[in-house]
Tab-separated table of C-alpha atoms in Angstrom:
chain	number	residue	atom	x	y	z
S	28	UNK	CA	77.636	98.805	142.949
S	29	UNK	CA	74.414	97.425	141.534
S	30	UNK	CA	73.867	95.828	138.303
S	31	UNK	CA	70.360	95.655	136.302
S	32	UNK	CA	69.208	94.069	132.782
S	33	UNK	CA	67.827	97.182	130.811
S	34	UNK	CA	65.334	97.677	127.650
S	35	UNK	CA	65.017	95.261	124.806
S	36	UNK	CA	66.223	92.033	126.498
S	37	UNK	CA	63.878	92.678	129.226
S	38	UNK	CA	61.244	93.856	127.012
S	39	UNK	CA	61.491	90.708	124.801
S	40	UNK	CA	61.529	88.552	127.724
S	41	UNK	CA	57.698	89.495	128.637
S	42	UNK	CA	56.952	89.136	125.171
S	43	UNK	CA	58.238	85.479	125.097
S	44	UNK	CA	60.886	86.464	122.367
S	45	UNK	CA	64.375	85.341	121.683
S	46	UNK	CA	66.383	87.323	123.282
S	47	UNK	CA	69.607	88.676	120.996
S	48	UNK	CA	71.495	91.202	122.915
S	49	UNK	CA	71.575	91.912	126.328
S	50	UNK	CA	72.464	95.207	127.689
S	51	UNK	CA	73.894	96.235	131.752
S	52	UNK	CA	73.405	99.771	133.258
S	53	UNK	CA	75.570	99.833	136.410
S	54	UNK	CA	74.199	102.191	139.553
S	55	UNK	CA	76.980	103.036	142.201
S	56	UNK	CA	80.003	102.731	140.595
S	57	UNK	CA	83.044	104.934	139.040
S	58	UNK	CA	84.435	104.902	135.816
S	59	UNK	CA	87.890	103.816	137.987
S	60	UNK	CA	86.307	100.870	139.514
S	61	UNK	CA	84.665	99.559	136.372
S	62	UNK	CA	88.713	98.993	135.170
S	63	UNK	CA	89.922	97.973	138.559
S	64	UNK	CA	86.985	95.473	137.732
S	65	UNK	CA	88.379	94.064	134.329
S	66	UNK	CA	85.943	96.086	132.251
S	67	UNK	CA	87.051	97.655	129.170
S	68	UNK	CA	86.077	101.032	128.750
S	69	UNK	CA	84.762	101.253	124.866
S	70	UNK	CA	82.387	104.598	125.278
S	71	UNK	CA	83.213	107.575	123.446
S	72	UNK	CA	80.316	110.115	124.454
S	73	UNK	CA	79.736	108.642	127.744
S	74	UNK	CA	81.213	105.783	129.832
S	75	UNK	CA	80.164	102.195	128.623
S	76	UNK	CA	82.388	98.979	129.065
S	77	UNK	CA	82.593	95.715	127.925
S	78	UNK	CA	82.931	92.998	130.348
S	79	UNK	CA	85.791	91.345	130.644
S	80	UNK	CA	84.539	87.185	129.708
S	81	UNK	CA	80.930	88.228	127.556
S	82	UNK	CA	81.981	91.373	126.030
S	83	UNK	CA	78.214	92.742	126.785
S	84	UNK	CA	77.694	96.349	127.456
S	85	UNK	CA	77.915	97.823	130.294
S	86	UNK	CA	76.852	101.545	131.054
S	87	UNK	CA	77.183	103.659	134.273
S	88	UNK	CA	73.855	105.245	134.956
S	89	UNK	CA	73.069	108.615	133.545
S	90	UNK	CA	71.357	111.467	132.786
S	91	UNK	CA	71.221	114.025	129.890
S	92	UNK	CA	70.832	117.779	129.633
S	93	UNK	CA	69.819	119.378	126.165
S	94	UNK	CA	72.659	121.600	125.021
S	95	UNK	CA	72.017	121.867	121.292
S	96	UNK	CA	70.229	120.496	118.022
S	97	UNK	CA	69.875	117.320	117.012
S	98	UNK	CA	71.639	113.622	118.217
S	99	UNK	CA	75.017	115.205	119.495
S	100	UNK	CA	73.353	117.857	121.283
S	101	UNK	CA	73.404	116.887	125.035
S	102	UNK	CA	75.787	117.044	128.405
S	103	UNK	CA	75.753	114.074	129.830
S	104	UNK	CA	76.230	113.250	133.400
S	105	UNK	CA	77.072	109.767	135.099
S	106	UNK	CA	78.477	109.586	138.735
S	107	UNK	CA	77.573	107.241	141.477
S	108	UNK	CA	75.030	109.067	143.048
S	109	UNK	CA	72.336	108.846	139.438
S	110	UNK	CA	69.841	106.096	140.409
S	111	UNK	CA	68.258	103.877	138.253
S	112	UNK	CA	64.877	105.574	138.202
S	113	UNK	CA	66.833	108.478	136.658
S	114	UNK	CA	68.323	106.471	134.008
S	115	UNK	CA	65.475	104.889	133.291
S	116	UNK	CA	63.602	108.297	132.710
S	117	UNK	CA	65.862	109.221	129.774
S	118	UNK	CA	64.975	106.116	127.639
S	119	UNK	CA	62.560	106.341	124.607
S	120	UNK	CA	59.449	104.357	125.397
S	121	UNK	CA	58.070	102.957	128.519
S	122	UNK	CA	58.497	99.350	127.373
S	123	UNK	CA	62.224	99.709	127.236
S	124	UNK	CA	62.410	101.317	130.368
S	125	UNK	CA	61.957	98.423	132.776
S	126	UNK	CA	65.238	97.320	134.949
S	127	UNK	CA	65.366	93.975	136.153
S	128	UNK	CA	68.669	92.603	138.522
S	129	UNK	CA	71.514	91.285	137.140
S	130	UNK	CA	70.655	87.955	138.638
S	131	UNK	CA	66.740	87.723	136.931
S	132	UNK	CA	66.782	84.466	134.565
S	133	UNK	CA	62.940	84.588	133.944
S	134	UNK	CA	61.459	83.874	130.597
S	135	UNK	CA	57.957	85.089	129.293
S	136	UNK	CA	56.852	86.830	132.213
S	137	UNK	CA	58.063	84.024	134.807
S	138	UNK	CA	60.367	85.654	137.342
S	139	UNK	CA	62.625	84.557	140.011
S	140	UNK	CA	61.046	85.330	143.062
S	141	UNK	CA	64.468	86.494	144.684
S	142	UNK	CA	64.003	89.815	141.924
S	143	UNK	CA	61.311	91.967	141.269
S	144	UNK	CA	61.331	94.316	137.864
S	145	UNK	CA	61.657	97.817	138.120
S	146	UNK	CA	59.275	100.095	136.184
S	147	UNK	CA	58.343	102.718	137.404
S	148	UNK	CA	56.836	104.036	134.192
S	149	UNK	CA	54.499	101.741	133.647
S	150	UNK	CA	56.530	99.469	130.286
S	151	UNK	CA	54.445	96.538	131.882
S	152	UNK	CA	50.793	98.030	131.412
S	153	UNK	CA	52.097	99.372	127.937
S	154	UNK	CA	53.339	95.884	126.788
S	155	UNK	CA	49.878	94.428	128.064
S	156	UNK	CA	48.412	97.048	126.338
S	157	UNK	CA	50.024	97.127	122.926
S	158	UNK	CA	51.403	100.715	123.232
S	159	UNK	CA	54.427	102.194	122.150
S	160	UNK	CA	54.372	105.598	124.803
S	161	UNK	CA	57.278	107.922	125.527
S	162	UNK	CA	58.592	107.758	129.082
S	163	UNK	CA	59.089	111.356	129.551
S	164	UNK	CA	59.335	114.997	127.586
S	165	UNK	CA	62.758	114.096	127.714
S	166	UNK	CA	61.964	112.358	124.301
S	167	UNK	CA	61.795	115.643	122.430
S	168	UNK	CA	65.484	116.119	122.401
S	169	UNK	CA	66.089	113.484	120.841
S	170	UNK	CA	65.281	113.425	117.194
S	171	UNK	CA	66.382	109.699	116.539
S	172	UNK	CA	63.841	108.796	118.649
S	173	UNK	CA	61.276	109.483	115.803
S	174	UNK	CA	62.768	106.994	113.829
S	175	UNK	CA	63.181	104.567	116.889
S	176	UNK	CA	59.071	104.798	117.447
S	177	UNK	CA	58.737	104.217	113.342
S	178	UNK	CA	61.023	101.575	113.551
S	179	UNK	CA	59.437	99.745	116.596
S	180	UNK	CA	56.153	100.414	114.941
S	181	UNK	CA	57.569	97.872	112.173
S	182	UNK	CA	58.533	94.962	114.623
S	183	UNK	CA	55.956	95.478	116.929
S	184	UNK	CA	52.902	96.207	114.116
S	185	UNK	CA	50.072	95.360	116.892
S	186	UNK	CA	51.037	97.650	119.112
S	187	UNK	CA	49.347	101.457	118.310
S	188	UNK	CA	51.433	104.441	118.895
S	189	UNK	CA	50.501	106.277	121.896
S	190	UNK	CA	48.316	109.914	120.988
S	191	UNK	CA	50.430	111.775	123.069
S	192	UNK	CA	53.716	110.385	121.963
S	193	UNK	CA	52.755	110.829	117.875
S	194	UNK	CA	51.385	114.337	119.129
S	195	UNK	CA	54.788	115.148	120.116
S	196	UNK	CA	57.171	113.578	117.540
S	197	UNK	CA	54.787	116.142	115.324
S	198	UNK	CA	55.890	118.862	117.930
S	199	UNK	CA	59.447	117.741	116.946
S	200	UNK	CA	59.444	118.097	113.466
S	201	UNK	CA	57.506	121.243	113.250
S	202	UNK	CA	60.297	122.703	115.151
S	203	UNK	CA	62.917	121.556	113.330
S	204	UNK	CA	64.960	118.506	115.352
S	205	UNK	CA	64.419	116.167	112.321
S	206	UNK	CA	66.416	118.248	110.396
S	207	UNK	CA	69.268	117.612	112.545
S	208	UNK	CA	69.120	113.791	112.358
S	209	UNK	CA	72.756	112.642	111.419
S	210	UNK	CA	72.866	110.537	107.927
S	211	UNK	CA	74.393	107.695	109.576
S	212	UNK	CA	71.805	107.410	112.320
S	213	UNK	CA	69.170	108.140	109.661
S	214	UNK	CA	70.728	104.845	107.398
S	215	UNK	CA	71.095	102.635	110.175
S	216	UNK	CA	67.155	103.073	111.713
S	217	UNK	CA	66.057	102.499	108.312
S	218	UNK	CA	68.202	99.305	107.543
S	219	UNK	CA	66.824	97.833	110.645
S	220	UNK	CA	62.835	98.817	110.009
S	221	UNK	CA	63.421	97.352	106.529
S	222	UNK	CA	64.260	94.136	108.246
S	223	UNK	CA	61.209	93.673	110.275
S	224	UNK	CA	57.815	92.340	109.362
S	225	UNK	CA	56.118	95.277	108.818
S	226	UNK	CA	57.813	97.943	107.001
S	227	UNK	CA	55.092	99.638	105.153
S	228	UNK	CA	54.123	100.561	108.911
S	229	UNK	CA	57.325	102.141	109.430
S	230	UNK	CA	57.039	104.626	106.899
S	231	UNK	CA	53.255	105.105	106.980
S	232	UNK	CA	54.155	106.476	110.880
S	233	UNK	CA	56.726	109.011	110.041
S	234	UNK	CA	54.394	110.218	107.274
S	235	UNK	CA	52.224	110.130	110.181
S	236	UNK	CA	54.580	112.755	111.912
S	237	UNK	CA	55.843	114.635	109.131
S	238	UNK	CA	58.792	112.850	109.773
S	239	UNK	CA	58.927	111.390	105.708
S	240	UNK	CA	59.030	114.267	104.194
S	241	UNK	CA	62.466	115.759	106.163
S	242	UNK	CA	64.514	112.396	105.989
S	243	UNK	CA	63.001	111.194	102.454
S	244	UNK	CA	61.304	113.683	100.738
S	245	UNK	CA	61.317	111.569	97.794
S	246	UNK	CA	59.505	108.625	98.985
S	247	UNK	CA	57.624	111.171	100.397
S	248	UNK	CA	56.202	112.916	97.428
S	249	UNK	CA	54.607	109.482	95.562
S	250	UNK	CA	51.443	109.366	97.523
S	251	UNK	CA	49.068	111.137	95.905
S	252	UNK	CA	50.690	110.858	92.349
S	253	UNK	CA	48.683	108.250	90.302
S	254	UNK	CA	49.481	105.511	87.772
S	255	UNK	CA	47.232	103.786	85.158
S	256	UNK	CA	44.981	101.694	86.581
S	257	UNK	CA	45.440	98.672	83.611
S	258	UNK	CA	49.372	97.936	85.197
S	259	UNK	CA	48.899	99.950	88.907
S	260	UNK	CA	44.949	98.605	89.904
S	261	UNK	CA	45.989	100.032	93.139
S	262	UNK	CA	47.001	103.775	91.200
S	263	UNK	CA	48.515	105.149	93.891
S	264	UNK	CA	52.167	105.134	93.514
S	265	UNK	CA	53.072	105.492	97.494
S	266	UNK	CA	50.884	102.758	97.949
S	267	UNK	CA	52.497	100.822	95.475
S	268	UNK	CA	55.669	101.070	97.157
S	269	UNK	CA	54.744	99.874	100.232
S	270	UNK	CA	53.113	96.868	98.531
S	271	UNK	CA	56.539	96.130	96.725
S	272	UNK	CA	57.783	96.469	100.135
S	273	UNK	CA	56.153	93.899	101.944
S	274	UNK	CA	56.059	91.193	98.962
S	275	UNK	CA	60.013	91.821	99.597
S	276	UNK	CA	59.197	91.032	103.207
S	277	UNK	CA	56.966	87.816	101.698
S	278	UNK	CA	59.224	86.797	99.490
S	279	UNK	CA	62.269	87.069	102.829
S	280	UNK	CA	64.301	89.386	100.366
S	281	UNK	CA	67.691	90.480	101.640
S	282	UNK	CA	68.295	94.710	102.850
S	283	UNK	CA	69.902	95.350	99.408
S	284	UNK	CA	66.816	94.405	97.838
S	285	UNK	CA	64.252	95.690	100.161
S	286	UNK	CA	66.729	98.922	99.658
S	287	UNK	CA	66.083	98.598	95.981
S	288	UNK	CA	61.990	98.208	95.952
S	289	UNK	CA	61.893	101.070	98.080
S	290	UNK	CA	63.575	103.266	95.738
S	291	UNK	CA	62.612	101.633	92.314
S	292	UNK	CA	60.010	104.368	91.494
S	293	UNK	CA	61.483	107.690	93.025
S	294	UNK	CA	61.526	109.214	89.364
S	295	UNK	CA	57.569	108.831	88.987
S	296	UNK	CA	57.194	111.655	92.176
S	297	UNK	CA	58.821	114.247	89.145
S	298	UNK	CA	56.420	113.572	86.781
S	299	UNK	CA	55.375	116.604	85.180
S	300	UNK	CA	51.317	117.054	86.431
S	301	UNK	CA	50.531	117.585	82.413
S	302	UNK	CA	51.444	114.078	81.563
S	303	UNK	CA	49.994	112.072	84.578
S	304	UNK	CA	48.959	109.177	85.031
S	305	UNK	CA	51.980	107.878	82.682
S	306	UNK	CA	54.994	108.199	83.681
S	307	UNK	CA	57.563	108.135	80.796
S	308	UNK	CA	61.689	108.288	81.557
S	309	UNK	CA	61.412	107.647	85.241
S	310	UNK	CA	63.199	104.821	85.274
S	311	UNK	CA	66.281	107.464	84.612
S	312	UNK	CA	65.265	110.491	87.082
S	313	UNK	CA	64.424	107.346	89.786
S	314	UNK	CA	68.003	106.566	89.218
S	315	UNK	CA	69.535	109.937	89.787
S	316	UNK	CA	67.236	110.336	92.486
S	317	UNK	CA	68.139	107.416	94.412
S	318	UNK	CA	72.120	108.114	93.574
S	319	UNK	CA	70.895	111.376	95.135
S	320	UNK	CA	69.814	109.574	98.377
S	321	UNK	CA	72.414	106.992	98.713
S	322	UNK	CA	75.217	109.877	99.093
S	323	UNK	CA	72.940	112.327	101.580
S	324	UNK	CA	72.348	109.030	103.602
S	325	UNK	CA	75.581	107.649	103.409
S	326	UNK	CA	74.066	104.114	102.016
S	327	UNK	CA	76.366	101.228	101.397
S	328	UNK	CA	77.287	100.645	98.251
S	329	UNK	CA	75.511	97.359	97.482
S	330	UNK	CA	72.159	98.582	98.017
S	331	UNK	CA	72.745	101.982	95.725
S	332	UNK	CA	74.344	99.566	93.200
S	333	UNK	CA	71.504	96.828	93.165
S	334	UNK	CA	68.740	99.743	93.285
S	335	UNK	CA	70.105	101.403	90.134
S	336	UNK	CA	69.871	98.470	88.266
S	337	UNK	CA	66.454	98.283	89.809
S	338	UNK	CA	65.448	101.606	88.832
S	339	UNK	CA	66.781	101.747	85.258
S	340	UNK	CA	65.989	97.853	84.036
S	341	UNK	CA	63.001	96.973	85.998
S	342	UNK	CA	60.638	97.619	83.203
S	343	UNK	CA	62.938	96.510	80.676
S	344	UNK	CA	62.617	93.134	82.712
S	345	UNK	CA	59.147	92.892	83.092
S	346	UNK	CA	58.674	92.996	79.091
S	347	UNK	CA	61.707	90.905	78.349
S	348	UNK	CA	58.999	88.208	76.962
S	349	UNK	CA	59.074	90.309	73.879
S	350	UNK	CA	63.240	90.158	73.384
S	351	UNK	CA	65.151	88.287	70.850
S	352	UNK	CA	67.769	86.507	71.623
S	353	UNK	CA	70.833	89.399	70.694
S	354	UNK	CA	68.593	92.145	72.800
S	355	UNK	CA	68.313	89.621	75.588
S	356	UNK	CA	72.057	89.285	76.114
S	357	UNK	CA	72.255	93.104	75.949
S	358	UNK	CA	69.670	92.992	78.610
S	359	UNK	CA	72.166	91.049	80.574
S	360	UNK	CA	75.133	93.061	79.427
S	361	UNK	CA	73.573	95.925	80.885
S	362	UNK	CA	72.549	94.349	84.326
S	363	UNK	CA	76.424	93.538	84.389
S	364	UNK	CA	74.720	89.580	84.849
S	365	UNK	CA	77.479	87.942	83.500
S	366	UNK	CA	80.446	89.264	85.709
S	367	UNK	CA	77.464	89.456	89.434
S	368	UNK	CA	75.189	86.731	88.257
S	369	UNK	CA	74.372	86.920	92.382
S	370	UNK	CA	73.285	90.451	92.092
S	371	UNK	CA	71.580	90.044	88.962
S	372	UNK	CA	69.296	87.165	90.957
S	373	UNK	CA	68.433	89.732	93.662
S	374	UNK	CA	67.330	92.027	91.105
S	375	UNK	CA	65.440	89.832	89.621
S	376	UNK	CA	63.802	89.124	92.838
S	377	UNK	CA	63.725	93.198	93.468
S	378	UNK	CA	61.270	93.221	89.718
S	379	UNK	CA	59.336	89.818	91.213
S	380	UNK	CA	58.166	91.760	94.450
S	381	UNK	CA	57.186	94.903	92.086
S	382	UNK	CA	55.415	92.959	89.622
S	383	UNK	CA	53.462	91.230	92.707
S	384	UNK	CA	53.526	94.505	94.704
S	385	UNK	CA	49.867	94.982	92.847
S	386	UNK	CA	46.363	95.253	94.528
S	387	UNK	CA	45.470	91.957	93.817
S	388	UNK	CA	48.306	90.488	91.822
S	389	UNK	CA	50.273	88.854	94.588
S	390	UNK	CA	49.589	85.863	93.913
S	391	UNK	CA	50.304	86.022	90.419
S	392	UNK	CA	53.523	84.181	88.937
S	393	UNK	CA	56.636	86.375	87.451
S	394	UNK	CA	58.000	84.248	84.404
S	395	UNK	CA	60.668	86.536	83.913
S	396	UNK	CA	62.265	85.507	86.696
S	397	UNK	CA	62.822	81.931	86.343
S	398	UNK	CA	63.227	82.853	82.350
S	399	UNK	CA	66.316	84.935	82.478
S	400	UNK	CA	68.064	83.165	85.161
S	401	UNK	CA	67.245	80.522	82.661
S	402	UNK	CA	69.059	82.971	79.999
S	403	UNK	CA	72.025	83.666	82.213
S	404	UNK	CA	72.939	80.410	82.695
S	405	UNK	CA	73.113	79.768	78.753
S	406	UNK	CA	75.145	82.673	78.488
S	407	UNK	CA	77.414	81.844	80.913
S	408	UNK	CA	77.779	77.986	79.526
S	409	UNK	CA	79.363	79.506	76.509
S	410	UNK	CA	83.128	78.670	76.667
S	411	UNK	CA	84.479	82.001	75.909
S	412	UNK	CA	88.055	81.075	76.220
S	413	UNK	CA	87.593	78.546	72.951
S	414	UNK	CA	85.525	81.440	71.382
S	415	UNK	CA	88.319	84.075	71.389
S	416	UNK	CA	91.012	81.642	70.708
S	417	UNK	CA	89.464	80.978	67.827
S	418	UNK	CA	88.622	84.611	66.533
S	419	UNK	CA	92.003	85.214	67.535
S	420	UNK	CA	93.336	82.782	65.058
S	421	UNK	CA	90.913	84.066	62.439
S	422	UNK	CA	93.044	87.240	62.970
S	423	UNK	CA	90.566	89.066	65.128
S	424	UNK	CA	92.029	91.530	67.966
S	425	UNK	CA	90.578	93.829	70.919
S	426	UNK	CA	86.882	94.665	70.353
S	427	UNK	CA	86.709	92.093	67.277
S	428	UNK	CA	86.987	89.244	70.115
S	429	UNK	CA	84.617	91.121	72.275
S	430	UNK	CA	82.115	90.665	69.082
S	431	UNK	CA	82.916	87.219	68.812
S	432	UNK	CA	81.756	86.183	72.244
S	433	UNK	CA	78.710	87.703	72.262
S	434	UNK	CA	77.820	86.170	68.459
S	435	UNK	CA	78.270	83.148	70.134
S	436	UNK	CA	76.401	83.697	73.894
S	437	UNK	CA	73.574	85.191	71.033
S	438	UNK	CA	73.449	82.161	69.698
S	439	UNK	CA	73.314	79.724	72.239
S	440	UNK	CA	70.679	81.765	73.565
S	441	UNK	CA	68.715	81.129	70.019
S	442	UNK	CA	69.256	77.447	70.397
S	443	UNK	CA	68.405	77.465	73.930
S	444	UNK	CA	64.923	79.125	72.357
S	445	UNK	CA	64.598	76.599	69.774
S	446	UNK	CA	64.385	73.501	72.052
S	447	UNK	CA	62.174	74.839	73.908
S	448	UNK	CA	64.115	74.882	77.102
S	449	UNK	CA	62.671	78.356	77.830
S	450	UNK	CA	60.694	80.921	75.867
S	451	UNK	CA	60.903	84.336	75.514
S	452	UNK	CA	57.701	84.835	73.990
């Protein structure tokens, strides 16, 4: 039984990364003897184990046959006798398919001389080179693999995309694998590529491939559909997005709200061709369309949540200079700020990024921000147990309290105005 380090740990290693997780393929050995080992056998679709002190991941070596569409769609084979060459020719790209023995402890391409890597694909020339290049055809039957090159294209945003390997993930989705991408597989490829440095790049590649307009079509459909040039200098609203995207990145925004700026404009991809380049009621299609999204993708809860307040109040937000004191608290009321003051702080960072999301505005300020955090806090100062006490003595019941309260958050926020504290003119 032999034991090698496999893909990213290795990979990241040359690079002169951190390392974060470390993953086994074991040549030679039985599912049986993994146990007999102490390994616990965790692998539902083929054998994988944890060890017994590190709970890493260990897999038998394997290889695949194509049996069907999509993710599920393979027989897989381990046994003793697949070598690690063969495993190595069913991984994605060629700089995750370099071995290196279990013993290797080298760091940034220093190597103990007792080990040698295995590549025989050539991940080392690729990592030199800045390429991200398929190992084998064997990449085809895979669809997540698509979103695996987008994704890498996001961490990695120096490193160009083979011609052959875009060539074929076009070959893919022209016959139809993308279609077949599981939701959850979909959700989690995207979470991660919205965590990197670069995910406008992530998006601009499966555009690239066709890829976009299968797993999003609704992203998809906002490049090419303009917006006035006085608020949107850069017009294009696909564009735009991405710009919102990375000032997310910028300003180290969380997934919900990267989740959020991606989908804040969906609505403006519907706008009737007659009407362009305004875009009036999107905020309310962006929302359905997003709702739309977050079910077909299977998207947790606290991103769809934070990007439909997003979507509906974001413009609301940006003009909230112009709101008097009674429509400022409904403002709030609306963005449920009172009861998630947390989530109403990452939405107002969600409207920062799209105000500076702008061909040159991002390096502009965003008042509202610090302004109706400002607000909240006034609101939330108001003692609302004396408030309904009181009402309640004055007779008042149910919604009459209810009334009370917010006469009295309105004027504290008035007040707050007065003194100049904050403006919100």
């Amino acid at each position: 039984m032999q034991i090698y380090m496999v893909g990213g740990a290795v990979r990241d290693r040359l690079l002169g990364l951190p390392v974060q997780d470390r993953d086994w393929v074991v040549v030679g050995a039985t599912p049986e003897e993994m146990v007999a080992r102490g390994f616990v056998p965790v692998g539902r679709d083929f054998p994988v184990f944890l060890h017994p002190d590190t709970h890493e991941e260990y897999a038998l070596a394997r290889t695949e046959r194509k049996s069907g569409r999509g993710y599920r769609g393979f027989v897989v084979h381990a046994s003793p006798d697949v070598t690690l060459q063969e495993d190595l020719a069913r991984r994605d790209l060629t700089i995750n398919s370099i071995a290196a023995c279990a013993d290797w402890t080298g760091a940034a391409g220093q190597f103990d001389s007792k080990c040698e890597l295995i590549d025989p694909y050539g991940g080392q020339r690729d990592l030199r080179a800045r390429v991200l290049r398929h190992v084998t055809a064997a990449f085809a039957e895979d669809p997540v693999r698509i979103l695996r090159v987008a994704r890498f294209a996001a961490r990695f945003h120096d490193f160009a995309i083979a011609p052959e390997t875009l060539a074929l993930m076009r070959q893919m989705v022209a016959a139809g694998e993308a279609d077949h991408l599981v939701p959850e597989r979909v959700w989690q490829e995207l979470a991660r590529g919205l965590m990197e440095a670069h995910p406008a790049r992530m998006f601009e590649v499966l555009r690239q491939c066709g890829a976009l307009a299968v797993v999003l079509p609704e992203l998809d459909r906002l490049w090419g559909v303009p917006q006035t040039a006085s608020h949107h200098p850069e017009i294009d609203t696909g564009v735009h997005v991405m710009l919102v995207l990375q000032m997310a990145v910028r300003l180290q925004a969380p997934l919900p709200v990267r989740w959020a700026c991606l989908m804040h404009d969906l609505g403006k991809g519907t706008t009737p061709a007659d009407v362009l380049p305004r875009h009036l009621g999107h905020e309310q299609r962006s929302v359905k369309l997003l709702k739309a999204v977050g079910q077909r993708l299977r998207v947790p809860g606290e991103c769809t949540e934070l990007a439909e307040v997003v979507a509906r109040e974001h413009g609301n937000i940006h003009r909230s200079a112009g709101l008097n004191a009674a429509a400022l608290l409904r403002l709030l009321e609306r963005c449920d700020a009172l009861r998630k003051p947390e989530r109403f702080a990452d939405v107002l960072l969600a409207c920062e990024c799209d105000a500076r999301g702008r061909q040159g505005l991002q390096d502009v300020a965003y008042p509202p921000r610090p302004r109706l955090l400002a607000a909240l806090a006034t609101a939330q100062a108001v003692n609302t147990g004396a408030v309904a006490q009181a009402a309640q003595r004055d007779g008042a019941r149910g919604e009459a309290i209810g009334k009370a309260i917010a006469r009295a958050r309105t004027q504290a926020l008035q007040e707050q105005t007065a003194d100049g504290s904050y403006s919100l003119q």
